[in-house]
Coordinates of C-alpha atoms and ligand atoms in Angstrom, one line a residue:
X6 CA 0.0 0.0 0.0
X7 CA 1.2 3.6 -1.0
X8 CA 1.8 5.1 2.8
X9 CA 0.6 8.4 1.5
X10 CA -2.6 6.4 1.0
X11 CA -2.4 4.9 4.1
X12 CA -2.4 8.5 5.6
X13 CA -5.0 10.0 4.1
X14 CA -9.1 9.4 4.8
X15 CA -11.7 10.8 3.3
X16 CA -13.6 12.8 5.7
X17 CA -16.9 11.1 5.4
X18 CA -14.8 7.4 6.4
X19 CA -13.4 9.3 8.8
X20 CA -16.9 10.2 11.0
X21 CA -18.1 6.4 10.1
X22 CA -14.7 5.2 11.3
X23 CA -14.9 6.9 14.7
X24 CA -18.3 6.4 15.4
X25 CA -17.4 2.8 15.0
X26 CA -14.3 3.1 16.8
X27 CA -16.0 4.2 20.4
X28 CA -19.5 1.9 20.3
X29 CA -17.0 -1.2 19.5
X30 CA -13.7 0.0 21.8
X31 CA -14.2 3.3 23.9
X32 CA -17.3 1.9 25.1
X33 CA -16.5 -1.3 26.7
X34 CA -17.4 -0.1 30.3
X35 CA -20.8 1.0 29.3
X36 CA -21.6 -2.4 26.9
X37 CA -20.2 -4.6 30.0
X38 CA -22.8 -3.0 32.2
X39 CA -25.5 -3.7 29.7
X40 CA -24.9 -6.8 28.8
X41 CA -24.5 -7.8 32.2
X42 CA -27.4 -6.2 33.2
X43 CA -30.0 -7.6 30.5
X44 CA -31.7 -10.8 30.2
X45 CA -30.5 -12.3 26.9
X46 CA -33.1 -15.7 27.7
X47 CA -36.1 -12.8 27.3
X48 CA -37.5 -11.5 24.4
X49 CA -37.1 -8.1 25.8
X50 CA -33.4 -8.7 26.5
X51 CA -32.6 -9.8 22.9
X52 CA -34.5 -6.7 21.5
X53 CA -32.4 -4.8 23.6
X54 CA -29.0 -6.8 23.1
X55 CA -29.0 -5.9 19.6
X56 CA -30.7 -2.6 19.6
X57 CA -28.2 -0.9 22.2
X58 CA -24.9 -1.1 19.4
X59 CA -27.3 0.5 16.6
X60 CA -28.6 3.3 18.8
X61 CA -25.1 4.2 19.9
X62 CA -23.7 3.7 16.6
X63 CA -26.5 6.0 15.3
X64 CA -26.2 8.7 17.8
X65 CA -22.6 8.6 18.0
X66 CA -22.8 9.2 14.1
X67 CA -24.9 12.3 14.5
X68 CA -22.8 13.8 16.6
X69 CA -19.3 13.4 15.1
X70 CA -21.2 14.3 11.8
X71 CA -22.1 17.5 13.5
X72 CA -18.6 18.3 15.1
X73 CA -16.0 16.5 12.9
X74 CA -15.6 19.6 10.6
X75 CA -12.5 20.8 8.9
X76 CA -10.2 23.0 11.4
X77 CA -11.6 21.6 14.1
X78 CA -11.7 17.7 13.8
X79 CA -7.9 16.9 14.1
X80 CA -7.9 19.2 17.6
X81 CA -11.0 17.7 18.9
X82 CA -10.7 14.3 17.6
X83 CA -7.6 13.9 19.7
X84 CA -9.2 15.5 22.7
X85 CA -11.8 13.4 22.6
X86 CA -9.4 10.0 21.6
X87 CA -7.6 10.5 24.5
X88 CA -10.1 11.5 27.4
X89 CA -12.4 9.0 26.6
X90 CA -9.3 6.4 26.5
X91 CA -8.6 7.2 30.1
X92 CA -12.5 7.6 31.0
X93 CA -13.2 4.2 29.4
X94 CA -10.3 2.9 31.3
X95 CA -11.4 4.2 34.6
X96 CA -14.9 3.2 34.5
X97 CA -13.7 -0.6 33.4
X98 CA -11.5 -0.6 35.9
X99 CA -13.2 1.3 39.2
X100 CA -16.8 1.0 38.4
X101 CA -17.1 4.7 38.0
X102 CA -19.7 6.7 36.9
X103 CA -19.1 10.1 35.2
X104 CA -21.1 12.6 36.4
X105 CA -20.7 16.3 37.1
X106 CA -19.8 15.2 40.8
X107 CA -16.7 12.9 39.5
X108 CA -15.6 16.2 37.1
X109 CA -15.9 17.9 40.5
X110 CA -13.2 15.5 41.8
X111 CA -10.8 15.7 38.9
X112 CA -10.5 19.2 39.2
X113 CA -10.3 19.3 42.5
X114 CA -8.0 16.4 43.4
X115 CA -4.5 17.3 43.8
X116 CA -1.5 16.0 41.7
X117 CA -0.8 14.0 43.9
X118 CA -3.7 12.1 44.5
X119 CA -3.6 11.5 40.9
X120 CA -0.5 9.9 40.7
X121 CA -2.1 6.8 42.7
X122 CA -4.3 6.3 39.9
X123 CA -1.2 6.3 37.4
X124 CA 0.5 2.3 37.0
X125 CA 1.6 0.6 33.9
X126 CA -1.7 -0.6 32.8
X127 CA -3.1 2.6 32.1
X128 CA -0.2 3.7 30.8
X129 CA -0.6 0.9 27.6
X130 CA -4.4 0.6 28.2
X131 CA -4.5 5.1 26.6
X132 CA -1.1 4.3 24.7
X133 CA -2.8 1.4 22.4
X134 CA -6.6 2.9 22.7
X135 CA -6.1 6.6 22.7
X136 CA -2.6 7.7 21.9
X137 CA -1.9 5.3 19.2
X138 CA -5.2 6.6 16.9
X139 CA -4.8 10.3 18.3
X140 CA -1.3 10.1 16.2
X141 CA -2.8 8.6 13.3
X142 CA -5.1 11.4 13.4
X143 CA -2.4 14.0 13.4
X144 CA -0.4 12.3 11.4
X145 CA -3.0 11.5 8.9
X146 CA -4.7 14.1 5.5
X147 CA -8.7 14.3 5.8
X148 CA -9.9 15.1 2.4
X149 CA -13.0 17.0 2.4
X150 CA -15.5 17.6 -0.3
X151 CA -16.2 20.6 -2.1
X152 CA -18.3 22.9 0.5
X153 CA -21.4 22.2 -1.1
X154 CA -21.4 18.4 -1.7
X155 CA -19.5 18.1 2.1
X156 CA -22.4 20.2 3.3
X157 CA -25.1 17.5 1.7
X158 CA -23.2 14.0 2.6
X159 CA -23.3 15.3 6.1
X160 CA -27.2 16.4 5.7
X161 CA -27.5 12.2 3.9
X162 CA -25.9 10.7 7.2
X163 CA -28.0 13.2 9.6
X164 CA -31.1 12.4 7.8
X165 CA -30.8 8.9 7.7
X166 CA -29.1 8.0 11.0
X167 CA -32.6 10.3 12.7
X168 CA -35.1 8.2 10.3
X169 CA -33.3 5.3 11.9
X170 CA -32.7 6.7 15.1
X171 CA -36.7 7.3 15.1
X172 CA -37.5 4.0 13.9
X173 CA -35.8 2.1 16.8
X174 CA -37.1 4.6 19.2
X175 CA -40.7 3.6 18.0
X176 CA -40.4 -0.2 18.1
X177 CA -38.1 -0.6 21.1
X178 CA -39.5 2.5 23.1
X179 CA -41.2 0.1 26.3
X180 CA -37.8 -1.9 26.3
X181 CA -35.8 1.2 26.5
X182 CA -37.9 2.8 28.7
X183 CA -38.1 0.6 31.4
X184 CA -34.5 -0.8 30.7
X185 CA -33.8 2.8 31.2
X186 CA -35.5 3.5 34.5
X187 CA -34.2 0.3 36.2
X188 CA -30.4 1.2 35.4
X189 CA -30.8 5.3 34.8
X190 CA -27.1 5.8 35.8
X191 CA -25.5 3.7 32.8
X192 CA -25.8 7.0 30.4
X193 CA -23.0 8.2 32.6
X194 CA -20.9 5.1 31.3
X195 CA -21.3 6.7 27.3
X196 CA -18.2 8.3 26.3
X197 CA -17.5 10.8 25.0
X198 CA -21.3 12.2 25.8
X199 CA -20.6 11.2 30.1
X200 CA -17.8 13.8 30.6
X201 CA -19.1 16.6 28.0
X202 CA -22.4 16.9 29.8
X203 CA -20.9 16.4 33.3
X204 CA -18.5 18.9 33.0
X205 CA -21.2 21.6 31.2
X206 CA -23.2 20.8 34.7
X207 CA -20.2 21.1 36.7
X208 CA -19.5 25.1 35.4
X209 CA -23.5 25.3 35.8
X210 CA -23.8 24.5 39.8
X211 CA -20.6 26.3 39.7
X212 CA -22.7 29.7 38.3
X213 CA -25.5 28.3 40.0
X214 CA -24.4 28.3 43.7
X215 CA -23.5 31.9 43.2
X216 CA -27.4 32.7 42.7
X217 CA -28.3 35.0 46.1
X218 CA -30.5 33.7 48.2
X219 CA -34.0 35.2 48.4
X220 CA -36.2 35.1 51.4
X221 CA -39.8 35.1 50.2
X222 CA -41.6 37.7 52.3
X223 CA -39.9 39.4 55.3
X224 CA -43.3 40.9 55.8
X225 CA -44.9 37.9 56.7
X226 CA -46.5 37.2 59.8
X227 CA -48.6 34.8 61.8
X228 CA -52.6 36.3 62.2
X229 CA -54.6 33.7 63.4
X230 CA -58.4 34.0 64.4
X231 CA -58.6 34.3 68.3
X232 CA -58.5 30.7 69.7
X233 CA -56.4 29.2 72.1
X234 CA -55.7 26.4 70.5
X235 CA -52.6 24.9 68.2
X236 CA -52.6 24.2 64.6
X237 CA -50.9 21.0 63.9
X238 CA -50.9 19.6 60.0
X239 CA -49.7 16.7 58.4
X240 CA -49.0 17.0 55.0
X241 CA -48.4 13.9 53.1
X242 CA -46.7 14.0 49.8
X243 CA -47.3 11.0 47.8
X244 CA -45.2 9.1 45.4
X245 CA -46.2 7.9 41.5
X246 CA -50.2 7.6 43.1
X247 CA -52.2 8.5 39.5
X248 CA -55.8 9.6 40.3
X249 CA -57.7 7.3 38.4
X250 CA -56.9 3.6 40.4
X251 CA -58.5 5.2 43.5
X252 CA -61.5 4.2 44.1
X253 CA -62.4 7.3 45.5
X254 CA -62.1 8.5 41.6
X255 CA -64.7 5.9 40.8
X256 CA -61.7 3.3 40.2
X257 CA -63.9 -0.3 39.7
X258 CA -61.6 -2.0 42.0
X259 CA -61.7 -1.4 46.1
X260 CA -58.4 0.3 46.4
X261 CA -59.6 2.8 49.1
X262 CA -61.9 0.8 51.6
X263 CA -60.3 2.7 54.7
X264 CA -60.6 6.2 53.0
X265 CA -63.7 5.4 52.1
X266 CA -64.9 5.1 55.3
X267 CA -63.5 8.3 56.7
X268 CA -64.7 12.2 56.5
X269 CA -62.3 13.3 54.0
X270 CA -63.1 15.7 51.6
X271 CA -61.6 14.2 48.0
X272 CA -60.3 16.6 45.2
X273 CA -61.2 14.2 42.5
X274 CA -59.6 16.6 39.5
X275 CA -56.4 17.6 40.2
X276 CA -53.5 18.0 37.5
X277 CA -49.9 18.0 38.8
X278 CA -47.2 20.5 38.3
X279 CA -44.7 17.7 36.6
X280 CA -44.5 14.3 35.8
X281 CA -41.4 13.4 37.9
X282 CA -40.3 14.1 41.4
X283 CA -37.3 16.3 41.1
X284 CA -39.9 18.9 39.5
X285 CA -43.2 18.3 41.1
X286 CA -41.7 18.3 44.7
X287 CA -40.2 21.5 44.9
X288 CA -42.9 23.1 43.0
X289 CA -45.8 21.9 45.4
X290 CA -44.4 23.8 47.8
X291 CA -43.5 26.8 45.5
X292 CA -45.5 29.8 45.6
X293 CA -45.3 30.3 41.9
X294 CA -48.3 28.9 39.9
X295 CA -46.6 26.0 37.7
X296 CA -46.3 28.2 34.7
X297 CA -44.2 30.6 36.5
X298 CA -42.0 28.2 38.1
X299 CA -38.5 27.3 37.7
X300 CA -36.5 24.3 38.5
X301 CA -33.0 25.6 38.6
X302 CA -34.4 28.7 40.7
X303 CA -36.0 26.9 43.3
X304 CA -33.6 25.9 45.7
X305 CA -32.1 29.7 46.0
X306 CA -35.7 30.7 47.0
X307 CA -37.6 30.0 50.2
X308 CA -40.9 28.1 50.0
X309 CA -43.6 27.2 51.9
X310 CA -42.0 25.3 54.7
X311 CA -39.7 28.4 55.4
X312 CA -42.5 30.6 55.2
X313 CA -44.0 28.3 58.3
X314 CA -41.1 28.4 59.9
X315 CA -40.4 31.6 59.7
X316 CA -43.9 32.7 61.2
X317 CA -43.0 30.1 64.4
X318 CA -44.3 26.9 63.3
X319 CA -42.4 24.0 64.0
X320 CA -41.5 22.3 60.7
X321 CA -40.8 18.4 61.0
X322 CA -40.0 16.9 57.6
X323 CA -40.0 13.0 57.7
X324 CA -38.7 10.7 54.0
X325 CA -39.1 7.7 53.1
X326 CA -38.7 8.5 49.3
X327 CA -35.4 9.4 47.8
X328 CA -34.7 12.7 49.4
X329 CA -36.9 16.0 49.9
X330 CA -35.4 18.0 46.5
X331 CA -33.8 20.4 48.5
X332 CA -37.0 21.8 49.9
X333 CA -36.2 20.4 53.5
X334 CA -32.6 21.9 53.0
X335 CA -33.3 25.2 55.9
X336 CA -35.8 22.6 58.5
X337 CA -35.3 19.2 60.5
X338 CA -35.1 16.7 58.2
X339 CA -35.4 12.6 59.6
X340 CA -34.5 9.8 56.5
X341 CA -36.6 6.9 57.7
X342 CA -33.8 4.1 56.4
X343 CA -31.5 6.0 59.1
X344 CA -34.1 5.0 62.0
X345 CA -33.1 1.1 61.3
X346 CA -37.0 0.1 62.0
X347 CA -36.3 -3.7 61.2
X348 CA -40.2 -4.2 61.2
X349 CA -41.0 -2.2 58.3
X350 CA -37.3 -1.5 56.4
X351 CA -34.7 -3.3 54.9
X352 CA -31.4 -2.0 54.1
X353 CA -32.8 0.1 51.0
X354 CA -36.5 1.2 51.6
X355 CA -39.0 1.5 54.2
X356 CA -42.7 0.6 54.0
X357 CA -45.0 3.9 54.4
X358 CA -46.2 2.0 58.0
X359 CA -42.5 3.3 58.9
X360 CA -44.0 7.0 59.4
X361 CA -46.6 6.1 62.0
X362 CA -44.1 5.3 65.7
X363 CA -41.9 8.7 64.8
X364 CA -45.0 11.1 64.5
X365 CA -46.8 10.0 67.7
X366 CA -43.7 10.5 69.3
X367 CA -43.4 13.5 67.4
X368 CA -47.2 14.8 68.2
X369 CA -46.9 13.5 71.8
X370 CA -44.1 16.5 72.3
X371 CA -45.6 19.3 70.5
X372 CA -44.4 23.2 71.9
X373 CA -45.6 25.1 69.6
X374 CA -47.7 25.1 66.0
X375 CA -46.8 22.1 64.2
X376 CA -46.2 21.3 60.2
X377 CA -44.9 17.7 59.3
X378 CA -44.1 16.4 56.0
X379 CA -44.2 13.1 55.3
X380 CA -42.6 12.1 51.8
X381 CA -43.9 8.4 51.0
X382 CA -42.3 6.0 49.3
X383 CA -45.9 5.3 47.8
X384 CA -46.3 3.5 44.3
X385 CA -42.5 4.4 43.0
X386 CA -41.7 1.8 40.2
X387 CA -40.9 -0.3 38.6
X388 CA -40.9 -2.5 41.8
X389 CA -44.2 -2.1 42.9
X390 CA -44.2 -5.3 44.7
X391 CA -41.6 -3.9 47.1
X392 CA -43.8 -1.2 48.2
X393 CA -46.1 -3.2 50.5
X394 CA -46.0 -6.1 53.0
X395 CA -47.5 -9.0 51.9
X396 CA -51.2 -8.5 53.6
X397 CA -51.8 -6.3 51.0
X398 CA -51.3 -8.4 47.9
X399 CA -55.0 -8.7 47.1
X400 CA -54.9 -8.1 44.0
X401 CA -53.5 -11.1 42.5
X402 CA -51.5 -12.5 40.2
X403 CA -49.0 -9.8 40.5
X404 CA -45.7 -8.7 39.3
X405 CA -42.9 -10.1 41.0
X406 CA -40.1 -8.4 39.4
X407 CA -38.6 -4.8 38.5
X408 CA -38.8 -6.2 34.8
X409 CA -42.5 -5.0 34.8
X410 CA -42.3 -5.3 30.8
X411 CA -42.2 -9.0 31.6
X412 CA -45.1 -9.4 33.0
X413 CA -48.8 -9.2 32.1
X414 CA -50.7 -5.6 31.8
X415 CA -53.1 -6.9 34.2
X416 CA -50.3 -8.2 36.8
X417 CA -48.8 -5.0 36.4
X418 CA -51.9 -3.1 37.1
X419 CA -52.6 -5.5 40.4
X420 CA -49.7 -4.8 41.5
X421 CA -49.7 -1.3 41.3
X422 CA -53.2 -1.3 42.6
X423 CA -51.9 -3.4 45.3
X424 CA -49.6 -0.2 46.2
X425 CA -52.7 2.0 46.4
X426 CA -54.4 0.0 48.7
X427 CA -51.5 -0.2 50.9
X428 CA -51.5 4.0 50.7
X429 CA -55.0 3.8 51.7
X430 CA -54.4 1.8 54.6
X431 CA -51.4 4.2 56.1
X432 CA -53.2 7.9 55.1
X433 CA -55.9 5.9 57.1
X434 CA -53.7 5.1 59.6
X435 CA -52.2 8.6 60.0
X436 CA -55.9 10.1 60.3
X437 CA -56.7 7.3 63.2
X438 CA -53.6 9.0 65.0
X439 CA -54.5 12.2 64.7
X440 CA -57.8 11.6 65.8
X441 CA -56.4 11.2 69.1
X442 CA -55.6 14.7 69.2
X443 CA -58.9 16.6 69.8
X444 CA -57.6 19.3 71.1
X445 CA -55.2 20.7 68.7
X446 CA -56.7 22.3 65.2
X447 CA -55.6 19.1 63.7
X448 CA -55.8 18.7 59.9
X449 CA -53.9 16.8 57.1
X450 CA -53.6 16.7 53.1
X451 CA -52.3 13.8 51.1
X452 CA -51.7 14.5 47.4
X453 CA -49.1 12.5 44.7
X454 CA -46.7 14.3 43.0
X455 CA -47.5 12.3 39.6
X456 CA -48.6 9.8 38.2
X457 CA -47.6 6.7 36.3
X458 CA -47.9 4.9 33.5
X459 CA -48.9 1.1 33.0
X460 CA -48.8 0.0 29.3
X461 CA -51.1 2.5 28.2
X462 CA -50.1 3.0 24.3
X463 CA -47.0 0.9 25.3
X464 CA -46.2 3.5 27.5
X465 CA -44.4 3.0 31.2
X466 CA -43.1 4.7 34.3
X467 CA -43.4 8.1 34.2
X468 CA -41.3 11.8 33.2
X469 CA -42.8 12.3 29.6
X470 CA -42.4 16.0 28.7
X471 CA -45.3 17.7 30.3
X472 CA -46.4 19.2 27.0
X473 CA -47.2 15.4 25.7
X474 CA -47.5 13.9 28.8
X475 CA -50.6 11.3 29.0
X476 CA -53.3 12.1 31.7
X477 CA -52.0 8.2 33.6
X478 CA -48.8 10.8 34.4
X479 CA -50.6 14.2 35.4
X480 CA -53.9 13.1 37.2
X481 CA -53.3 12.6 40.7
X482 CA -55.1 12.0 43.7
X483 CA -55.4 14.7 46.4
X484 CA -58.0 14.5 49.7
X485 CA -58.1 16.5 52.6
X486 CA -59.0 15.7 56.5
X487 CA -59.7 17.9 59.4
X488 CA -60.8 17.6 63.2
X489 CA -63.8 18.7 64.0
X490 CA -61.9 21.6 65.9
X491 CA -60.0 23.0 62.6
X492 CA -63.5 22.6 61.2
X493 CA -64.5 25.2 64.0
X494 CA -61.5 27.7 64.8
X495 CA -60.4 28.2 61.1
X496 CA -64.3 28.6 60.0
X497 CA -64.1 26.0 57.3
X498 CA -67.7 25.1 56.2
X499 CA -66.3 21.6 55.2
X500 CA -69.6 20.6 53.5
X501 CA -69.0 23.4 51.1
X502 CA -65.4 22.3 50.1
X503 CA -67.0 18.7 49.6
X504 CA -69.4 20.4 47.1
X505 CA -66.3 22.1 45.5
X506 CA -64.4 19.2 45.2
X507 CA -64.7 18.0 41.7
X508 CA -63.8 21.7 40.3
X509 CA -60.5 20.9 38.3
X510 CA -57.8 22.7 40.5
X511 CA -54.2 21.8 40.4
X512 CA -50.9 21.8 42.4
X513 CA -50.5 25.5 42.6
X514 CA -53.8 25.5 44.7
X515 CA -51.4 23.9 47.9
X516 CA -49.3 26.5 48.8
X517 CA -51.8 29.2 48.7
X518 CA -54.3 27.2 50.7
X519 CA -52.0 25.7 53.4
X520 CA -50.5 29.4 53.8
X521 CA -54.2 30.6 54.4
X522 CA -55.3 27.8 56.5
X523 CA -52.2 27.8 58.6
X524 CA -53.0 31.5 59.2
X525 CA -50.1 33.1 57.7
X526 CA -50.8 36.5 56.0
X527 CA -48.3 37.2 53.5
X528 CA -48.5 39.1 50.4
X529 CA -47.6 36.3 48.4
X530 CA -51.1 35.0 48.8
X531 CA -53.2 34.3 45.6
X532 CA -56.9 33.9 46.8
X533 CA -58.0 32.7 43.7
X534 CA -55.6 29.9 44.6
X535 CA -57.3 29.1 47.8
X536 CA -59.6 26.0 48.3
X537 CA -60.1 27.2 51.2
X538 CA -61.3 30.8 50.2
X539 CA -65.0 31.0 49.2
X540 CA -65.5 28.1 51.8
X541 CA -64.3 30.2 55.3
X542 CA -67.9 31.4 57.2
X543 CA -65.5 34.0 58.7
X544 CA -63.0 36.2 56.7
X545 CA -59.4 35.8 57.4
X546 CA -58.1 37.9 60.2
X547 CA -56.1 40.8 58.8
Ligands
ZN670 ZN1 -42.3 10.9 42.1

């Protein structure tokens, strides 16, 4: 062969050729993590086995088609051969993710520190998989096309590798999906994508955490009608509960026989801010309306816990799920796997039941006006079965793995419902014990923070863009229970919110009417946003 030959590639063999290069070799860490983490005896895990090379093939295509330009693809095609070289090599070799945290680490650990990572088989492992190709690229001519045909072979491969891209997507969406949600971390093992993003949101917490910090309303203050009596509310915040398998929402099967039999008043049309936690969380106890609000804004501003807090209530914040969103960041915060109840946890989660011993402890030594969160662990997928003890497997047969695409619609759908009527039987639960408070203006609300999906149109889980999001994801259930004496001192004609309970309201009713009803006047406050509002016999106290 002619070296000059040898040393020259035309530019379009040069994007197919690394494309190929990191799904077959810079991507062994993430492909050992799939492969070891799919069922090839399934049909699921064979569609999946040979779909995961095309997709990253296909992606990996798009993007080098994008970026390998002339100037800038010798520069950044070595960059790129030799970062993901070492990345690839650290992963395989550690088990480490790459994430903004671990870009945190590398530019914050010390040259020494480094050294201890630095032996002979790294040294060969980036010599024969990074430095060796990163000189062949230097070394080597790229022939490019005239500008305009250049400009439309990249436009062919863009075109087809999205037709292709879409394709897959359509016919192995559930697998992906669900593959997706059980292992969401292995993204983080896809070079070169793993370190690029990581480190764009390493510079953005960077210029995040510089935000100032904004108190809501130093005006505030605490005007409740004349009683001498404490307030003292639960709020419960649900996990993945959708409205539509309570049976409170006219669901056929009995998923809420203990609600059922209780005086609750039950919002039975309520949309939710977002379809996954990390969103609907904080902004359920936002004070912005969900069209207003803004994720990456939140945690700089106060929200309705503070407000509480900072108008003397005592704020108790109890989790079972994973972590408050940093809306518990400023108030006492308990993680209910850290309370090592061996009746109702094991080393990872806690049933819901979990709640009930620390709040009558907690209620039993109440000072002051009292706000508690509890966060459930609820219906969170995909293993629904591990959400509840086995008493309340009724609905059979049921779903006894995290593979839910495995199993039947309707052993999916029993299992989940099976989740439900376990939620019923703790909200129950928490109103029995607050019943044994009558003399505190006792009240609580439970409401979901979204909802899920169960096959629907082949769809799953949940966290489909809001815009397109079906209503499985957006309905959820919301009810409402109060002592006779909240009734009484706050002026609540309860039988008019029951007659206002099918009007379609929506998460950005809670902050406004738990402000209100906790007797906090603040100028915040959105009475068109209050439940509570053309229900009070008395007006608020100014
Ligand atoms: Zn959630």
């Amino acid at each position: 062969m002619n070296p000059n030959r040898f040393f020259e590639i035309k530019s379009k063999t040069l994007i197919i050729a690394f494309s190929l290069y990191f799904t077959l070799v810079l991507n062994l860490s993430f492909f050992r993590q799939v492969y070891t983490n799919i069922d090839i005896s399934s049909a699921s895990g064979i569609i999946l086995g040979i779909s995961f090379p095309i997709v990253l093939f296909l992606a990996l295509l798009l993007i080098f088609t994008l970026f390998l330009q002339p100037y800038l693809a010798k520069p950044l095609g070595v960059i790129v051969l030799l970062i993901s070289s070492a990345a690839n090599y650290w992963m395989f070799q550690y088990g480490v993710y790459i994430d903004a945290d671990m870009i945190r680490n590398v530019f914050e650990t010390t040259p020494r520190e480094s050294l201890d990572y630095f032996n002979l088989s790294i040294v060969l492992w980036v010599f024969f998989t990074g430095i060796l190709p990163a000189l062949y690229l230097i070394k080597t001519r790229i022939v490019y096309a005239p500008f305009l045909s250049e400009a439309k072979m990249r436009g062919a491969i863009i075109g087809i590798a999205l037709v292709l891209v879409g394709l897959m997507a359509a016919l192995t969406y559930k697998e992906f999906s669900i593959f997706g949600r059980n292992h969401k971390d292995i993204v983080r093992l896809i070079n070169p994508t793993n370190y690029v993003y990581g480190t764009v949101r390493f510079f953005q917490k960077k210029i995040r955490a510089r935000q100032p910090f904004m108190a809501l309303d130093p005006d505030s203050r605490y005007a409740p009608y004349r009683d001498p009596y404490k307030t003292v509310f639960v709020l419960l915040v649900g996990e993945t509960a959708r409205a539509m398998n309570f049976s409170l929402n006219g669901y056929s099967k009995p998923t809420n026989p203990k609600l059922a039999q209780e005086d609750i008043v039950n919002f039975s049309d309520v949309t939710s801010c977002g379809t996954y936690t990390a969103l609907s969380v904080p902004c359920i106890f936002s004070n912005l309306p969900r069209k207003e609000f803004n994720l990456n804004r939140a945690p700089y501003i106060e929200n309705l816990v503070d407000l509480l807090r900072n108008n003397g209530y005592q704020i108790q914040w109890f989790d079972n799920d994973e972590g408050c969103k940093e809306v518990c960041k400023r108030v006492p915060t308990v993680y209910m796997t850290d309370l090592g109840n061996k009746k109702y946890c094991d080393k990872d989660y806690c049933y819901d039941e979990v709640f009930l011993e620390p709040l009558e402890t907690y209620l039993n030594n109440i000072q002051d006006n009292s706000f508690i969160v509890l966060h459930m662990m609820g219906s969170h997928g995909p293993s629904y079965y591990k959400r509840y003890p086995d008493a309340f497997a009724r609905f059979t047969p049921t779903c006894y793995t995290g593979e839910v695409q495995n199993c039947d619609k309707n052993a999916i759908v029993n299992t989940y419902d099976n989740t439900i009527l376990y939620t019923d039987h703790v909200i129950a639960e928490v109103i029995r014990l607050l019943k044994k408070y009558p003399d505190y203006e006792i009240g609580l609300m439970y409401v979901s923070d979204h909802g899920e999906s169960l096959g629907e149109n082949n769809i799953y889980l949940h966290g489909i863009p809001y815009a397109v999001a079906p209503k499985e994801q957006t309905r959820v259930p919301m009810l409402l229970w109060m002592s006779s004496m909240m009734k009484k001192e706050d002026h609540i004609n309860y039988e008019c919110l029951k007659e206002k309970s099918r009007d379609p309201i929506s998460h950005d009713y809670i902050f406004h009417s738990l402000i209100s009803l906790m007797e906090v006047r603040t100028k915040l406050y959105r009475p068109e946003l209050d439940l509570f509002a053309s229900c009070r016999t008395q007006p608020l106290p100014e």
